[in-house]
């Protein structure tokens, strides 16, 4: 037997910028980033794809982008700024994906160009996937416009769309060239999106940072009332913890079955699907965190005082704890099917993150359906 072996490493690096009014002529953040990449004599194209929910609340955005980019050296703005539907529906529409790939082709966007996505997490997931599979990888820039995307999905390395009713069945690991968190976009979010976006901060604090969880307990009432200063710290710290995990845990592209950042997500993904995505992602994750926290207590891992602190914080933030679709009868329910789908999504054995303490997650590889049923009953009857 003979063979040839090859081994190489690829270095990825990107920054998450925190700014405000990114396309104001006096704001040099975006222009400075592009200027650092400019090549003399080469004009790179910029193709913008924007969430229609953003354009409805920021009516001057397209004209601001056009004016801002006209002053850039060595960059050419594609005149047609593409506006697409936002929300989870964007990730369910396969024809929209094909149409965007065709737009990349029609506008001659190559691997020296940039695709800039502006919107919530679903739009950024779709745009990132379009960029990643076009020409085997066009550089993409993310400008998240929701709390959830600024503190979690928008700062990571994953992109994807839903397929055959399964969340993120098609997708890639493709880091962005840069991320720009603009606080101005958060000022027009409705209360439901503002609140549900905070859940990823609760999640990462529960599994990684007890001090951050304590900070949220202290400022919970301000966060619930959409206090801008408190929210900006929450977003920054949450993004910081997520990026530290991606870069420091040794498995940024999730080649193994360990996914601690998905605490509370196995049931959340299924709940989103079962409600036809009427539940926001953050609302479903809140329910999933409540379920797995109660389950951790019933399993003897988490102490009762910590469980009550978790439930109290979720209630103070006005986040949901229960949905009727959680119900389990005779060991069967639609939600239990989410366990198998989660295992398939991991590509290995079932690995679920639970809590040993606030700030300390622990992984298990089996779920006791009887205890899970008790956890559901407690959420329904006690809180």
Coordinates of C-alpha atoms in Angstrom, one line a residue:
X1 CA 0.0 0.0 0.0
X2 CA 1.2 3.5 -0.7
X3 CA -0.3 7.0 -0.2
X4 CA 0.5 10.7 -0.3
X5 CA -0.5 12.7 2.7
X6 CA -1.1 16.4 2.8
X7 CA -1.6 18.6 5.8
X8 CA -2.1 22.4 6.0
X9 CA -3.6 25.1 8.2
X10 CA -5.7 28.1 7.2
X11 CA -5.6 31.2 9.4
X12 CA -8.9 33.1 9.8
X13 CA -9.1 36.6 11.3
X14 CA -11.9 39.2 11.5
X15 CA -13.0 42.1 13.7
X16 CA -16.4 43.0 15.1
X17 CA -16.7 46.8 15.2
X18 CA -19.1 48.6 17.5
X19 CA -20.3 51.9 16.0
X20 CA -23.3 54.1 15.4
X21 CA -24.8 55.6 12.2
X22 CA -22.4 53.6 10.1
X23 CA -23.2 55.4 6.8
X24 CA -23.0 58.9 8.2
X25 CA -20.4 60.7 6.1
X26 CA -18.5 61.6 9.3
X27 CA -18.3 57.9 10.3
X28 CA -15.0 56.5 8.9
X29 CA -15.4 53.0 10.5
X30 CA -16.7 51.2 7.3
X31 CA -14.6 53.3 4.9
X32 CA -11.4 52.7 7.0
X33 CA -11.9 48.9 7.0
X34 CA -12.4 48.9 3.2
X35 CA -9.4 51.3 2.7
X36 CA -7.1 48.9 4.6
X37 CA -7.9 46.3 1.9
X38 CA -7.8 48.4 -1.2
X39 CA -5.3 47.6 -4.0
X40 CA -3.9 50.3 -6.1
X41 CA -5.3 50.2 -9.6
X42 CA -8.0 47.6 -8.7
X43 CA -11.6 48.5 -8.2
X44 CA -13.5 46.0 -6.1
X45 CA -17.3 45.7 -6.3
X46 CA -19.7 46.1 -3.3
X47 CA -23.0 44.3 -3.6
X48 CA -25.5 45.2 -0.8
X49 CA -28.3 42.8 0.2
X50 CA -30.7 44.4 2.8
X51 CA -33.5 43.1 5.0
X52 CA -36.8 44.8 4.0
X53 CA -37.7 45.2 7.6
X54 CA -34.7 47.5 8.0
X55 CA -35.5 49.6 5.0
X56 CA -39.1 50.1 6.2
X57 CA -37.8 51.6 9.5
X58 CA -34.8 53.4 8.0
X59 CA -36.2 54.9 4.8
X60 CA -33.1 56.9 3.9
X61 CA -30.8 53.9 4.2
X62 CA -30.4 53.1 0.5
X63 CA -29.6 56.7 -0.4
X64 CA -27.2 56.9 2.5
X65 CA -25.4 53.8 1.3
X66 CA -25.2 55.2 -2.2
X67 CA -23.8 58.6 -1.0
X68 CA -21.3 57.0 1.4
X69 CA -19.9 54.5 -1.1
X70 CA -19.6 57.1 -3.9
X71 CA -16.8 58.7 -1.8
X72 CA -14.8 55.4 -1.5
X73 CA -11.6 55.0 -3.4
X74 CA -11.0 51.8 -5.3
X75 CA -14.5 50.4 -4.7
X76 CA -17.5 50.4 -7.0
X77 CA -21.0 50.1 -5.6
X78 CA -23.4 47.9 -7.6
X79 CA -26.1 50.3 -8.3
X80 CA -28.9 47.9 -7.5
X81 CA -29.2 47.6 -3.8
X82 CA -31.1 44.3 -3.3
X83 CA -33.9 44.3 -0.8
X84 CA -35.3 40.9 0.3
X85 CA -37.9 39.7 2.9
X86 CA -36.5 39.3 6.4
X87 CA -37.3 36.8 9.2
X88 CA -37.1 33.0 9.1
X89 CA -39.1 33.0 5.9
X90 CA -35.9 34.1 4.1
X91 CA -34.2 30.9 5.1
X92 CA -37.1 28.7 4.0
X93 CA -37.3 30.1 0.4
X94 CA -35.1 28.0 -1.8
X95 CA -36.1 30.1 -4.8
X96 CA -34.8 33.3 -3.1
X97 CA -31.5 31.6 -2.5
X98 CA -31.2 30.7 -6.2
X99 CA -32.3 34.2 -7.2
X100 CA -29.6 35.8 -5.1
X101 CA -26.9 33.4 -6.5
X102 CA -28.1 34.5 -10.0
X103 CA -27.7 38.2 -8.9
X104 CA -24.2 37.5 -7.9
X105 CA -23.6 36.2 -11.4
X106 CA -25.4 39.0 -13.2
X107 CA -23.5 41.7 -11.4
X108 CA -20.2 39.9 -12.0
X109 CA -19.3 39.6 -8.3
X110 CA -16.0 37.8 -8.1
X111 CA -13.8 36.7 -5.2
X112 CA -12.2 40.1 -5.0
X113 CA -15.6 41.7 -4.4
X114 CA -17.6 42.0 -1.2
X115 CA -21.2 41.0 -0.5
X116 CA -22.5 43.2 2.3
X117 CA -25.5 41.8 4.2
X118 CA -27.6 44.2 6.4
X119 CA -30.4 42.7 8.5
X120 CA -31.4 40.2 11.2
X121 CA -29.8 36.9 11.7
X122 CA -31.9 35.0 9.1
X123 CA -31.0 37.4 6.3
X124 CA -27.3 37.3 7.4
X125 CA -27.4 33.5 7.4
X126 CA -28.8 33.4 3.9
X127 CA -26.5 36.1 2.5
X128 CA -23.5 34.4 4.1
X129 CA -24.5 31.1 2.5
X130 CA -24.9 32.8 -0.9
X131 CA -21.5 34.3 -0.6
X132 CA -19.8 31.1 0.6
X133 CA -21.1 29.0 -2.3
X134 CA -20.6 31.5 -5.1
X135 CA -17.3 31.1 -6.8
X136 CA -16.3 28.8 -3.9
X137 CA -16.3 31.8 -1.6
X138 CA -16.9 35.5 -2.1
X139 CA -15.9 37.7 0.8
X140 CA -18.9 38.9 2.9
X141 CA -19.4 41.6 5.4
X142 CA -22.2 41.5 8.0
X143 CA -24.1 44.4 9.5
X144 CA -26.5 42.9 12.0
X145 CA -29.5 45.0 12.9
X146 CA -31.1 43.0 15.8
X147 CA -30.0 42.3 19.3
X148 CA -29.9 38.5 18.6
X149 CA -27.7 39.0 15.5
X150 CA -25.4 41.5 17.1
X151 CA -24.7 39.4 20.1
X152 CA -24.7 35.9 18.6
X153 CA -25.4 34.7 15.1
X154 CA -24.0 37.8 13.3
X155 CA -20.6 37.5 15.0
X156 CA -20.0 33.8 14.4
X157 CA -18.7 31.7 11.4
X158 CA -21.9 29.9 10.5
X159 CA -24.2 30.5 7.5
X160 CA -27.1 28.5 6.2
X161 CA -30.7 28.0 5.1
X162 CA -33.5 25.6 6.2
X163 CA -34.2 22.6 4.0
X164 CA -36.9 19.9 4.1
X165 CA -38.3 21.5 7.2
X166 CA -34.9 21.1 9.1
X167 CA -33.2 24.1 10.5
X168 CA -29.9 25.0 8.9
X169 CA -29.7 21.7 7.0
X170 CA -27.8 23.4 4.2
X171 CA -25.0 25.6 5.3
X172 CA -21.3 26.4 5.5
X173 CA -18.6 27.5 8.0
X174 CA -17.4 30.7 6.4
X175 CA -16.1 33.5 8.6
X176 CA -17.1 37.1 7.6
X177 CA -14.4 39.6 6.4
X178 CA -15.8 41.9 9.2
X179 CA -18.8 42.6 11.3
X180 CA -20.2 46.0 12.1
X181 CA -22.6 46.4 15.0
X182 CA -24.5 49.7 14.6
X183 CA -26.4 50.6 17.7
X184 CA -28.7 52.9 15.7
X185 CA -30.4 50.0 14.1
X186 CA -31.6 48.7 17.5
X187 CA -33.6 51.9 18.2
X188 CA -36.4 50.8 15.8
X189 CA -36.8 47.2 16.9
X190 CA -40.2 46.2 18.4
X191 CA -40.3 45.0 22.0
X192 CA -40.7 41.4 21.1
X193 CA -37.4 41.3 19.0
X194 CA -35.6 43.4 21.6
X195 CA -36.5 41.0 24.5
X196 CA -36.0 37.8 22.6
X197 CA -32.6 38.9 21.5
X198 CA -31.3 38.9 25.1
X199 CA -31.7 35.2 25.5
X200 CA -28.4 34.3 23.9
X201 CA -26.6 36.4 26.6
X202 CA -28.5 34.5 29.3
X203 CA -27.4 31.3 27.6
X204 CA -23.7 32.0 27.3
X205 CA -23.6 33.4 30.8
X206 CA -25.2 30.2 32.2
X207 CA -22.6 28.0 30.6
X208 CA -19.5 30.2 30.8
X209 CA -19.7 33.3 33.0
X210 CA -21.4 33.4 36.4
X211 CA -20.4 37.0 36.9
X212 CA -22.1 38.1 33.7
X213 CA -25.3 36.2 34.8
X214 CA -25.1 38.2 38.1
X215 CA -24.8 41.4 36.2
X216 CA -27.9 40.6 34.2
X217 CA -29.8 39.8 37.4
X218 CA -28.8 43.3 38.8
X219 CA -29.8 45.1 35.6
X220 CA -32.7 42.9 34.5
X221 CA -35.4 45.6 35.0
X222 CA -33.4 48.1 32.9
X223 CA -32.8 45.5 30.2
X224 CA -36.5 44.7 30.2
X225 CA -37.3 48.4 29.6
X226 CA -34.8 48.5 26.7
X227 CA -32.3 50.7 28.4
X228 CA -29.8 51.5 25.7
X229 CA -26.6 51.6 27.8
X230 CA -27.3 48.4 29.6
X231 CA -28.2 46.7 26.3
X232 CA -25.0 47.8 24.6
X233 CA -22.9 46.2 27.4
X234 CA -25.0 43.0 27.2
X235 CA -24.4 42.9 23.4
X236 CA -20.7 43.5 23.7
X237 CA -20.0 41.0 26.5
X238 CA -22.2 38.3 24.8
X239 CA -20.4 38.8 21.5
X240 CA -17.1 38.7 23.3
X241 CA -17.9 35.4 25.0
X242 CA -19.2 33.9 21.7
X243 CA -16.1 34.9 19.8
X244 CA -13.8 33.7 22.6
X245 CA -15.4 30.3 22.4
X246 CA -15.2 30.1 18.6
X247 CA -11.5 31.0 18.5
X248 CA -10.4 29.3 21.7
X249 CA -12.4 26.0 22.1
X250 CA -10.3 24.2 19.4
X251 CA -13.3 23.3 17.2
X252 CA -14.5 26.5 15.4
X253 CA -16.1 24.6 12.5
X254 CA -17.8 22.0 14.9
X255 CA -16.2 18.9 13.4
X256 CA -17.0 17.1 16.6
X257 CA -20.3 16.6 18.5
X258 CA -19.6 19.0 21.3
X259 CA -21.6 22.2 21.0
X260 CA -22.0 23.9 24.4
X261 CA -23.1 27.2 22.8
X262 CA -26.3 25.3 21.8
X263 CA -27.5 25.0 25.4
X264 CA -31.3 25.1 25.2
X265 CA -31.4 24.8 21.4
X266 CA -32.3 21.1 20.8
X267 CA -35.9 21.7 21.7
X268 CA -35.9 25.3 20.4
X269 CA -35.1 24.4 16.9
X270 CA -38.0 21.9 16.9
X271 CA -40.4 24.4 18.5
X272 CA -39.6 26.9 15.8
X273 CA -40.4 24.4 13.1
X274 CA -43.6 23.1 14.8
X275 CA -45.0 26.6 15.2
X276 CA -44.1 27.4 11.5
X277 CA -41.6 29.9 12.9
X278 CA -44.3 31.9 14.6
X279 CA -42.1 31.7 17.7
X280 CA -39.1 33.9 17.4
X281 CA -35.8 32.0 17.7
X282 CA -35.0 33.8 21.0
X283 CA -38.4 32.9 22.4
X284 CA -37.9 29.3 21.5
X285 CA -34.4 29.3 23.0
X286 CA -35.8 30.8 26.2
X287 CA -38.3 27.9 26.5
X288 CA -35.5 25.5 25.7
X289 CA -33.3 27.0 28.4
X290 CA -36.1 26.8 31.0
X291 CA -36.7 23.2 30.0
X292 CA -33.1 22.1 30.2
X293 CA -32.5 24.0 33.5
X294 CA -35.4 22.2 35.2
X295 CA -34.2 18.9 33.7
X296 CA -30.7 19.6 35.1
X297 CA -32.2 20.1 38.5
X298 CA -34.3 17.0 38.3
X299 CA -31.2 15.1 37.3
X300 CA -29.5 16.2 40.4
X301 CA -26.9 18.3 38.6
X302 CA -28.2 21.8 39.4
X303 CA -29.1 23.1 42.9
X304 CA -32.7 24.4 43.5
X305 CA -31.6 28.0 44.4
X306 CA -29.8 28.3 41.0
X307 CA -32.8 27.0 39.2
X308 CA -35.1 29.6 40.8
X309 CA -32.6 32.3 39.9
X310 CA -32.7 31.3 36.2
X311 CA -36.5 31.2 36.1
X312 CA -36.7 34.5 37.9
X313 CA -34.4 36.2 35.4
X314 CA -36.3 34.8 32.4
X315 CA -39.6 36.0 33.9
X316 CA -38.1 39.5 34.7
X317 CA -36.9 39.8 31.1
X318 CA -40.5 38.8 30.1
X319 CA -39.4 35.8 28.2
X320 CA -41.5 32.7 27.7
X321 CA -41.0 29.5 29.7
X322 CA -43.5 27.1 28.2
X323 CA -45.3 26.1 25.0
X324 CA -48.1 23.4 24.7
X325 CA -46.0 21.7 22.0
X326 CA -43.6 20.6 24.7
X327 CA -46.1 18.1 26.0
X328 CA -45.1 14.4 26.1
X329 CA -47.6 11.6 26.2
X330 CA -46.7 7.9 26.5
X331 CA -43.1 8.8 25.9
X332 CA -43.9 10.4 22.5
X333 CA -44.3 13.9 21.3
X334 CA -43.3 16.0 18.4
X335 CA -40.7 17.8 20.5
X336 CA -38.9 14.5 21.4
X337 CA -38.2 14.0 17.6
X338 CA -36.0 17.1 18.0
X339 CA -33.5 15.0 19.9
X340 CA -32.9 12.7 17.0
X341 CA -32.7 15.6 14.6
X342 CA -30.3 17.4 16.8
X343 CA -28.1 14.3 16.9
X344 CA -28.2 14.1 13.1
X345 CA -27.3 17.8 12.9
X346 CA -24.2 17.2 15.1
X347 CA -23.1 14.4 12.8
X348 CA -22.3 12.1 15.7
X349 CA -23.7 10.9 19.0
X350 CA -26.3 12.8 20.8
X351 CA -24.6 15.6 22.9
X352 CA -26.7 17.9 25.0
X353 CA -25.4 20.7 27.2
X354 CA -26.9 20.9 30.7
X355 CA -26.0 22.9 33.8
X356 CA -23.8 21.8 36.7
X357 CA -24.0 25.3 38.1
X358 CA -24.6 28.9 37.0
X359 CA -21.6 29.6 34.8
X360 CA -20.7 25.9 34.3
X361 CA -22.2 23.8 31.6
X362 CA -21.8 20.0 31.3
X363 CA -22.5 17.7 28.5
X364 CA -24.6 14.5 28.6
X365 CA -25.3 11.9 25.9
X366 CA -28.7 10.6 26.9
X367 CA -32.0 12.1 27.9
X368 CA -34.4 10.4 30.3
X369 CA -37.9 10.8 28.8
X370 CA -39.6 10.4 32.2
X371 CA -37.6 13.2 33.8
X372 CA -38.1 15.3 30.6
X373 CA -41.9 14.8 31.0
X374 CA -41.6 16.0 34.7
X375 CA -39.7 19.0 33.6
X376 CA -42.4 19.9 31.1
X377 CA -45.1 19.5 33.7
X378 CA -43.2 21.7 36.1
X379 CA -43.0 24.5 33.5
X380 CA -46.7 24.2 32.8
X381 CA -47.9 24.0 36.4
X382 CA -45.4 25.8 38.6
X383 CA -44.4 28.9 36.6

